[in-house]
Amino acid sequence: MTTAQAIQKMERPSASTPYFGMLLFLVSESFLFGALFWAYYYLKVKSPVWPPEGVHLETALVSANTAILLISAASMQAAILAIRKGHRKRLMLALAITILLGSAFLAIKGWEWVHSDFRPWDHAYGSIYFTITGFHGIHVLGGILLLGALLVRAGRGLFDARRHLAIEVAGLYWHYVDLVWIAVFATIFIIR
């Protein structure tokens, strides 16, 4: 092997590098959400009444929003499966559906925040509620922007059955965001 070949081989990242990078990022994000959940349960244990009186959470709307996000997980998986088989148009459709569902989730969550009968500054519950759901919303927005960029790249023909690692890695992120929402939903709306 020549020196040039050795250098070229060293500079070419393996397929596992983006996966490892995303997994490392998601582990770090898990610490963030773990700290937020810890704070929620700490406040719950220390408070005589949790949630405070007068706090009404719209569980029907949140349940529908949860279904929207779960359907978006299915459409994201459909995007991954489509490009693995080389179906670029199906990939683009599935990405567009995922983006629309994620946007609908954020719109509903925004409506819920605006029409909430409490604010972050009203009490500890309001503070932790808006912090947890807000951080999750930021992650959903980040996913929408990422998927939008990938949709543009797919439209330019940059993905096929052999070149689609970015779609796979974005799928890891989107599924993580979905899993975090299940934990948020269970914590705030079921366990309370």
Coordinates of N, CA and C in Angstrom, one line a residue:
M1 N 0.9 -1.2 0.0 CA 0.0 0.0 0.0 C 0.9 1.2 0.0
T2 N 0.6 2.2 -0.9 CA 1.4 3.4 -0.9 C 1.0 4.3 0.2
T3 N 1.8 5.3 0.4 CA 1.5 6.3 1.5 C 0.2 7.1 1.1
A4 N 0.0 7.4 -0.1 CA -1.2 8.1 -0.5 C -2.5 7.3 -0.3
Q5 N -2.4 6.0 -0.5 CA -3.5 5.1 -0.3 C -3.8 5.0 1.2
A6 N -2.7 4.9 2.0 CA -2.9 4.8 3.5 C -3.5 6.1 4.0
I7 N -3.1 7.2 3.5 CA -3.7 8.5 4.0 C -5.2 8.6 3.6
Q8 N -5.5 8.2 2.3 CA -6.8 8.2 1.8 C -7.7 7.3 2.7
K9 N -7.2 6.1 3.0 CA -7.9 5.2 3.8 C -8.2 5.7 5.2
M10 N -7.2 6.4 5.8 CA -7.3 7.0 7.1 C -8.4 8.1 7.1
E11 N -8.4 8.9 6.1 CA -9.3 10.1 6.0 C -10.8 9.7 5.7
R12 N -11.0 8.6 5.2 CA -12.4 8.2 4.9 C -13.1 7.6 6.1
P13 N -14.1 8.3 6.6 CA -14.7 7.8 7.8 C -15.5 6.5 7.5
S14 N -15.6 5.7 8.5 CA -16.4 4.5 8.3 C -17.9 4.8 8.5
A15 N -18.7 3.9 8.0 CA -20.2 4.2 8.2 C -20.6 4.2 9.6
S16 N -19.8 3.6 10.5 CA -20.1 3.7 11.9 C -19.9 5.0 12.6
T17 N -19.0 5.8 12.0 CA -18.7 7.1 12.6 C -19.9 8.0 12.8
P18 N -20.7 8.2 11.8 CA -21.9 9.1 12.0 C -22.9 8.4 13.0
Y19 N -23.0 7.1 13.0 CA -23.9 6.4 13.9 C -23.4 6.7 15.3
F20 N -22.1 6.5 15.5 CA -21.5 6.7 16.8 C -21.6 8.1 17.3
G21 N -21.4 9.0 16.4 CA -21.6 10.5 16.7 C -23.0 10.8 17.1
M22 N -24.0 10.3 16.4 CA -25.4 10.5 16.8 C -25.7 9.8 18.1
L23 N -25.2 8.6 18.3 CA -25.5 7.9 19.6 C -24.9 8.6 20.7
L24 N -23.7 9.2 20.6 CA -23.0 9.9 21.6 C -23.8 11.2 21.9
F25 N -24.3 11.9 20.9 CA -25.1 13.0 21.1 C -26.4 12.7 21.8
L26 N -27.1 11.6 21.4 CA -28.3 11.2 22.1 C -28.1 10.8 23.5
V27 N -26.9 10.2 23.8 CA -26.6 9.9 25.2 C -26.5 11.2 26.0
S28 N -25.8 12.2 25.4 CA -25.7 13.5 26.1 C -27.1 14.1 26.3
E29 N -27.9 14.0 25.4 CA -29.3 14.5 25.5 C -30.1 13.8 26.5
S30 N -29.8 12.5 26.7 CA -30.5 11.7 27.7 C -30.1 12.2 29.1
F31 N -28.9 12.7 29.3 CA -28.5 13.3 30.6 C -29.3 14.5 30.8
L32 N -29.5 15.3 29.8 CA -30.3 16.5 29.9 C -31.8 16.2 30.3
F33 N -32.4 15.3 29.6 CA -33.8 14.9 29.9 C -33.9 14.2 31.2
G34 N -32.8 13.4 31.5 CA -32.8 12.7 32.8 C -32.8 13.7 34.0
A35 N -32.0 14.8 33.8 CA -32.0 15.8 34.9 C -33.3 16.5 35.0
L36 N -34.0 16.7 33.9 CA -35.3 17.4 33.9 C -36.3 16.4 34.6
F37 N -36.3 15.2 34.2 CA -37.2 14.2 34.9 C -36.9 14.1 36.4
W38 N -35.7 14.1 36.7 CA -35.3 14.0 38.1 C -35.9 15.2 38.9
A39 N -35.7 16.4 38.3 CA -36.2 17.7 38.9 C -37.7 17.6 39.1
Y40 N -38.4 17.0 38.0 CA -39.9 16.9 38.1 C -40.3 16.0 39.3
Y41 N -39.7 14.9 39.4 CA -40.0 13.9 40.5 C -39.6 14.4 41.8
Y42 N -38.5 15.1 41.9 CA -38.1 15.7 43.1 C -39.1 16.8 43.6
L43 N -39.5 17.6 42.7 CA -40.5 18.6 43.1 C -41.9 18.0 43.4
K44 N -42.2 16.9 42.7 CA -43.4 16.2 43.0 C -43.4 15.6 44.5
V45 N -42.3 15.0 44.8 CA -42.2 14.4 46.2 C -42.2 15.5 47.2
K46 N -41.6 16.6 47.0 CA -41.4 17.7 48.0 C -42.7 18.5 48.1
S47 N -43.6 18.5 47.1 CA -44.7 19.4 47.2 C -45.9 18.7 47.8
P48 N -46.6 19.4 48.7 CA -47.8 18.8 49.3 C -48.9 18.4 48.4
V49 N -49.1 19.2 47.3 CA -50.1 19.0 46.3 C -49.4 19.1 44.9
W50 N -49.6 18.0 44.1 CA -48.9 18.0 42.8 C -49.8 17.3 41.8
P51 N -50.2 17.9 40.7 CA -49.9 19.3 40.4 C -50.8 20.3 41.3
P52 N -50.4 21.5 41.3 CA -51.1 22.5 42.2 C -52.6 22.6 41.8
E53 N -53.4 22.9 42.7 CA -54.8 23.1 42.4 C -55.0 24.2 41.4
G54 N -56.0 24.0 40.5 CA -56.2 24.9 39.4 C -55.5 24.6 38.1
V55 N -54.6 23.6 38.2 CA -53.9 23.2 37.0 C -54.7 22.1 36.2
H56 N -55.1 22.5 35.0 CA -55.9 21.5 34.2 C -55.1 21.2 32.9
L57 N -54.8 20.0 32.7 CA -54.1 19.6 31.5 C -55.0 18.9 30.6
E58 N -55.0 19.3 29.3 CA -55.9 18.8 28.3 C -55.4 17.5 27.8
T59 N -55.8 16.4 28.5 CA -55.3 15.1 28.2 C -55.8 14.5 26.8
A60 N -57.0 14.9 26.4 CA -57.5 14.4 25.1 C -56.6 15.0 24.0
L61 N -56.4 16.3 24.0 CA -55.6 16.9 23.0 C -54.1 16.4 23.0
V62 N -53.6 16.2 24.2 CA -52.2 15.7 24.3 C -52.2 14.2 23.8
S63 N -53.2 13.4 24.1 CA -53.2 12.1 23.6 C -53.3 12.0 22.1
A64 N -54.1 12.9 21.5 CA -54.1 13.0 20.0 C -52.7 13.4 19.5
N65 N -52.1 14.4 20.2 CA -50.8 14.8 19.8 C -49.7 13.7 19.9
T66 N -49.9 12.9 20.9 CA -49.0 11.7 21.0 C -49.2 10.7 19.9
A67 N -50.4 10.5 19.5 CA -50.7 9.7 18.3 C -50.1 10.2 17.1
I68 N -50.1 11.6 16.9 CA -49.5 12.2 15.7 C -48.0 11.9 15.7
L69 N -47.4 12.1 16.9 CA -45.9 11.8 16.9 C -45.6 10.4 16.7
L70 N -46.4 9.5 17.2 CA -46.2 8.0 16.9 C -46.3 7.7 15.5
I71 N -47.3 8.3 14.8 CA -47.5 8.1 13.4 C -46.3 8.6 12.6
S72 N -45.7 9.7 13.1 CA -44.5 10.3 12.5 C -43.3 9.3 12.6
A73 N -43.3 8.6 13.7 CA -42.2 7.6 13.8 C -42.4 6.5 12.7
A74 N -43.6 6.1 12.4 CA -43.9 5.1 11.4 C -43.5 5.7 10.0
S75 N -43.8 7.0 9.8 CA -43.5 7.6 8.5 C -42.0 7.7 8.3
M76 N -41.3 8.0 9.4 CA -39.8 8.1 9.4 C -39.2 6.7 9.1
Q77 N -39.8 5.7 9.7 CA -39.3 4.4 9.4 C -39.6 4.0 7.9
A78 N -40.7 4.4 7.4 CA -41.1 4.2 6.0 C -40.1 4.9 5.1
A79 N -39.6 6.0 5.5 CA -38.6 6.8 4.7 C -37.3 5.9 4.7
I80 N -36.9 5.4 5.8 CA -35.7 4.6 5.9 C -35.8 3.4 5.0
L81 N -36.9 2.7 5.1 CA -37.1 1.4 4.4 C -37.2 1.7 2.9
A82 N -37.8 2.9 2.5 CA -37.9 3.2 1.1 C -36.5 3.4 0.5
I83 N -35.7 4.2 1.1 CA -34.4 4.5 0.5 C -33.5 3.3 0.5
R84 N -33.6 2.4 1.5 CA -32.9 1.2 1.5 C -33.1 0.3 0.3
K85 N -34.4 0.5 -0.3 CA -34.7 -0.2 -1.5 C -34.5 0.6 -2.7
G86 N -34.0 1.8 -2.5 CA -33.7 2.7 -3.7 C -34.9 3.5 -4.2
H87 N -36.0 3.6 -3.4 CA -37.2 4.3 -3.8 C -37.1 5.8 -3.4
R88 N -36.5 6.6 -4.2 CA -36.3 8.0 -3.8 C -37.6 8.8 -3.6
K89 N -38.6 8.6 -4.5 CA -39.8 9.3 -4.4 C -40.6 8.9 -3.2
R90 N -40.6 7.6 -2.8 CA -41.2 7.2 -1.6 C -40.5 7.8 -0.4
L91 N -39.2 7.9 -0.5 CA -38.4 8.5 0.6 C -38.9 9.9 0.8
M92 N -39.0 10.7 -0.3 CA -39.4 12.1 -0.2 C -40.8 12.2 0.3
L93 N -41.7 11.4 -0.1 CA -43.0 11.4 0.4 C -43.1 11.2 1.9
A94 N -42.4 10.1 2.3 CA -42.3 9.8 3.8 C -41.7 10.9 4.6
L95 N -40.6 11.5 4.1 CA -40.0 12.6 4.8 C -40.9 13.8 4.9
A96 N -41.6 14.1 3.8 CA -42.6 15.2 3.8 C -43.7 14.9 4.8
I97 N -44.2 13.7 4.9 CA -45.2 13.4 5.9 C -44.7 13.5 7.3
T98 N -43.5 13.0 7.5 CA -42.9 13.2 8.9 C -42.8 14.6 9.3
I99 N -42.3 15.4 8.3 CA -42.2 16.9 8.6 C -43.5 17.5 8.9
L100 N -44.6 17.2 8.1 CA -45.9 17.7 8.4 C -46.4 17.3 9.7
L101 N -46.2 16.0 10.1 CA -46.7 15.5 11.4 C -46.0 16.2 12.5
G102 N -44.7 16.3 12.4 CA -43.9 17.0 13.4 C -44.3 18.4 13.6
S103 N -44.6 19.1 12.4 CA -45.1 20.5 12.5 C -46.5 20.6 13.1
A104 N -47.3 19.6 12.8 CA -48.7 19.5 13.5 C -48.5 19.4 15.0
F105 N -47.6 18.5 15.4 CA -47.3 18.3 16.8 C -46.9 19.6 17.5
L106 N -46.0 20.3 16.9 CA -45.6 21.6 17.4 C -46.7 22.6 17.5
A107 N -47.5 22.7 16.4 CA -48.6 23.6 16.4 C -49.6 23.3 17.5
I108 N -49.9 22.1 17.7 CA -50.8 21.7 18.8 C -50.2 22.0 20.1
K109 N -48.9 21.7 20.3 CA -48.3 22.0 21.6 C -48.2 23.5 21.8
G110 N -48.0 24.3 20.8 CA -48.0 25.7 20.9 C -49.4 26.2 21.3
W111 N -50.4 25.7 20.7 CA -51.8 26.1 21.1 C -52.0 25.7 22.5
E112 N -51.6 24.6 22.9 CA -51.8 24.1 24.3 C -51.0 25.1 25.3
W113 N -49.8 25.5 24.9 CA -49.1 26.4 25.8 C -49.8 27.8 25.9
V114 N -50.3 28.3 24.8 CA -50.9 29.6 24.8 C -52.2 29.6 25.6
H115 N -52.9 28.5 25.5 CA -54.2 28.4 26.2 C -54.2 27.7 27.5
S116 N -53.0 27.5 28.0 CA -52.8 26.9 29.4 C -53.4 27.8 30.4
D117 N -54.0 27.2 31.5 CA -54.5 28.1 32.6 C -53.4 28.4 33.6
F118 N -52.1 28.1 33.3 CA -51.0 28.5 34.2 C -49.8 28.8 33.3
R119 N -48.9 29.5 33.9 CA -47.7 30.0 33.2 C -46.4 29.5 34.0
P120 N -45.3 29.5 33.3 CA -44.1 29.0 34.0 C -43.7 29.7 35.3
W121 N -44.1 31.0 35.4 CA -43.8 31.8 36.6 C -44.8 31.6 37.7
D122 N -45.9 30.9 37.5 CA -46.9 30.8 38.5 C -46.5 29.9 39.7
H123 N -45.8 28.8 39.4 CA -45.4 27.9 40.5 C -44.3 26.9 39.9
A124 N -43.8 26.1 40.8 CA -42.8 25.2 40.4 C -43.3 24.2 39.3
Y125 N -44.5 23.8 39.4 CA -45.1 22.9 38.4 C -45.1 23.5 37.1
G126 N -45.5 24.8 37.0 CA -45.5 25.5 35.7 C -44.2 25.6 35.1
S127 N -43.2 25.9 36.0 CA -41.8 26.0 35.5 C -41.3 24.7 34.9
I128 N -41.5 23.6 35.7 CA -40.9 22.3 35.2 C -41.7 21.8 34.0
Y129 N -43.0 22.1 34.0 CA -43.9 21.6 32.9 C -43.4 22.3 31.6
F130 N -43.3 23.6 31.6 CA -42.9 24.3 30.4 C -41.5 24.1 30.0
T131 N -40.6 23.8 31.0 CA -39.2 23.5 30.7 C -39.1 22.2 30.0
I132 N -39.7 21.1 30.5 CA -39.7 19.8 29.9 C -40.3 19.8 28.5
T133 N -41.5 20.3 28.4 CA -42.2 20.3 27.1 C -41.5 21.2 26.1
G134 N -41.0 22.3 26.6 CA -40.3 23.2 25.8 C -39.0 22.7 25.2
F135 N -38.2 22.0 26.1 CA -37.0 21.3 25.6 C -37.3 20.3 24.5
H136 N -38.4 19.5 24.8 CA -38.8 18.5 23.8 C -39.2 19.2 22.5
G137 N -40.0 20.3 22.6 CA -40.4 21.0 21.4 C -39.2 21.5 20.6
I138 N -38.2 22.0 21.3 CA -37.0 22.4 20.6 C -36.3 21.2 19.8
H139 N -36.3 20.1 20.4 CA -35.8 18.9 19.8 C -36.6 18.5 18.6
V140 N -38.0 18.6 18.7 CA -38.8 18.3 17.5 C -38.5 19.3 16.4
L141 N -38.4 20.6 16.7 CA -38.1 21.6 15.7 C -36.8 21.3 15.1
G142 N -35.8 20.9 15.9 CA -34.5 20.5 15.3 C -34.6 19.4 14.3
G143 N -35.4 18.4 14.7 CA -35.7 17.2 13.8 C -36.4 17.6 12.5
I144 N -37.3 18.5 12.6 CA -38.0 19.0 11.4 C -37.0 19.7 10.5
L145 N -36.2 20.6 11.0 CA -35.2 21.3 10.2 C -34.2 20.3 9.5
L146 N -33.8 19.3 10.3 CA -32.9 18.3 9.8 C -33.6 17.5 8.6
L147 N -34.8 17.1 8.9 CA -35.5 16.3 7.8 C -35.8 17.2 6.6
G148 N -36.1 18.5 6.8 CA -36.3 19.4 5.7 C -35.0 19.5 4.8
A149 N -33.9 19.6 5.5 CA -32.6 19.6 4.7 C -32.4 18.3 4.0
L150 N -32.7 17.2 4.6 CA -32.6 15.9 3.9 C -33.6 15.8 2.7
L151 N -34.7 16.3 2.9 CA -35.7 16.3 1.8 C -35.2 17.1 0.6
V152 N -34.6 18.2 0.8 CA -34.0 19.0 -0.3 C -32.9 18.2 -0.9
R153 N -32.1 17.5 -0.1 CA -31.0 16.7 -0.7 C -31.5 15.5 -1.5
A154 N -32.6 14.9 -1.0 CA -33.2 13.8 -1.7 C -33.8 14.3 -3.0
G155 N -34.4 15.5 -3.0 CA -34.9 16.1 -4.3 C -33.8 16.3 -5.3
R156 N -32.6 16.5 -4.9 CA -31.4 16.6 -5.8 C -30.8 15.3 -6.2
G157 N -31.4 14.2 -5.7 CA -30.9 12.9 -6.1 C -29.7 12.4 -5.4
L158 N -29.4 12.9 -4.2 CA -28.2 12.6 -3.4 C -28.3 11.3 -2.6
F159 N -29.4 10.7 -2.6 CA -29.6 9.4 -1.9 C -30.0 8.3 -2.8
D160 N -29.6 7.2 -2.5 CA -30.0 6.0 -3.3 C -29.8 4.8 -2.3
A161 N -30.0 3.6 -2.9 CA -30.0 2.4 -2.0 C -28.6 2.2 -1.4
R162 N -27.6 2.7 -2.0 CA -26.2 2.5 -1.4 C -25.8 3.7 -0.6
R163 N -26.3 4.9 -0.9 CA -25.9 6.1 -0.2 C -27.1 6.8 0.5
H164 N -27.2 6.4 1.8 CA -28.4 7.0 2.5 C -28.1 7.0 4.0
L165 N -26.8 7.0 4.4 CA -26.5 7.0 5.8 C -27.1 8.2 6.6
A166 N -27.2 9.4 5.9 CA -27.7 10.5 6.6 C -29.2 10.3 7.0
I167 N -29.9 9.6 6.1 CA -31.3 9.3 6.4 C -31.4 8.3 7.6
E168 N -30.5 7.3 7.7 CA -30.5 6.4 8.8 C -30.2 7.1 10.1
V169 N -29.2 8.0 10.1 CA -28.8 8.7 11.3 C -29.9 9.7 11.7
A170 N -30.6 10.3 10.8 CA -31.7 11.2 11.1 C -32.8 10.4 11.7
G171 N -33.0 9.2 11.2 CA -34.0 8.3 11.8 C -33.7 8.0 13.2
L172 N -32.5 7.8 13.6 CA -32.1 7.5 15.0 C -32.6 8.7 15.8
Y173 N -32.3 9.9 15.3 CA -32.6 11.1 16.1 C -34.2 11.2 16.2
W174 N -34.9 11.0 15.1 CA -36.3 11.2 15.2 C -37.0 10.2 16.1
H175 N -36.5 9.0 16.1 CA -37.1 7.9 17.0 C -36.7 8.2 18.4
Y176 N -35.6 8.8 18.7 CA -35.2 9.2 20.0 C -36.2 10.3 20.5
V177 N -36.5 11.3 19.7 CA -37.4 12.3 20.0 C -38.8 11.7 20.4
D178 N -39.2 10.7 19.6 CA -40.5 10.1 19.9 C -40.4 9.4 21.2
L179 N -39.3 8.7 21.5 CA -39.2 7.9 22.8 C -39.2 8.9 23.9
V180 N -38.5 10.0 23.8 CA -38.5 11.0 24.9 C -39.9 11.5 25.1
W181 N -40.7 11.7 24.0 CA -42.1 12.2 24.2 C -42.9 11.2 25.0
I182 N -42.7 9.9 24.7 CA -43.5 8.9 25.5 C -43.1 9.0 27.0
A183 N -41.9 9.3 27.3 CA -41.5 9.5 28.7 C -42.1 10.7 29.3
V184 N -42.1 11.8 28.5 CA -42.8 13.1 28.9 C -44.2 12.9 29.1
F185 N -44.9 12.2 28.2 CA -46.3 12.0 28.2 C -46.7 11.1 29.5
A186 N -45.9 10.1 29.7 CA -46.2 9.2 30.8 C -46.0 10.0 32.1
T187 N -44.9 10.8 32.2 CA -44.6 11.5 33.4 C -45.6 12.6 33.8
I188 N -45.9 13.4 32.8 CA -46.7 14.6 33.1 C -48.2 14.3 33.0
F189 N -48.6 13.4 32.1 CA -50.0 13.3 31.8 C -50.6 12.0 32.4
I190 N -49.8 11.0 32.6 CA -50.4 9.7 33.1 C -50.0 9.6 34.6
I191 N -48.7 9.6 35.0 CA -48.3 9.4 36.4 C -48.7 10.6 37.2
R192 N -48.5 11.8 36.6 CA -48.7 13.1 37.2 C -48.1 13.2 38.5

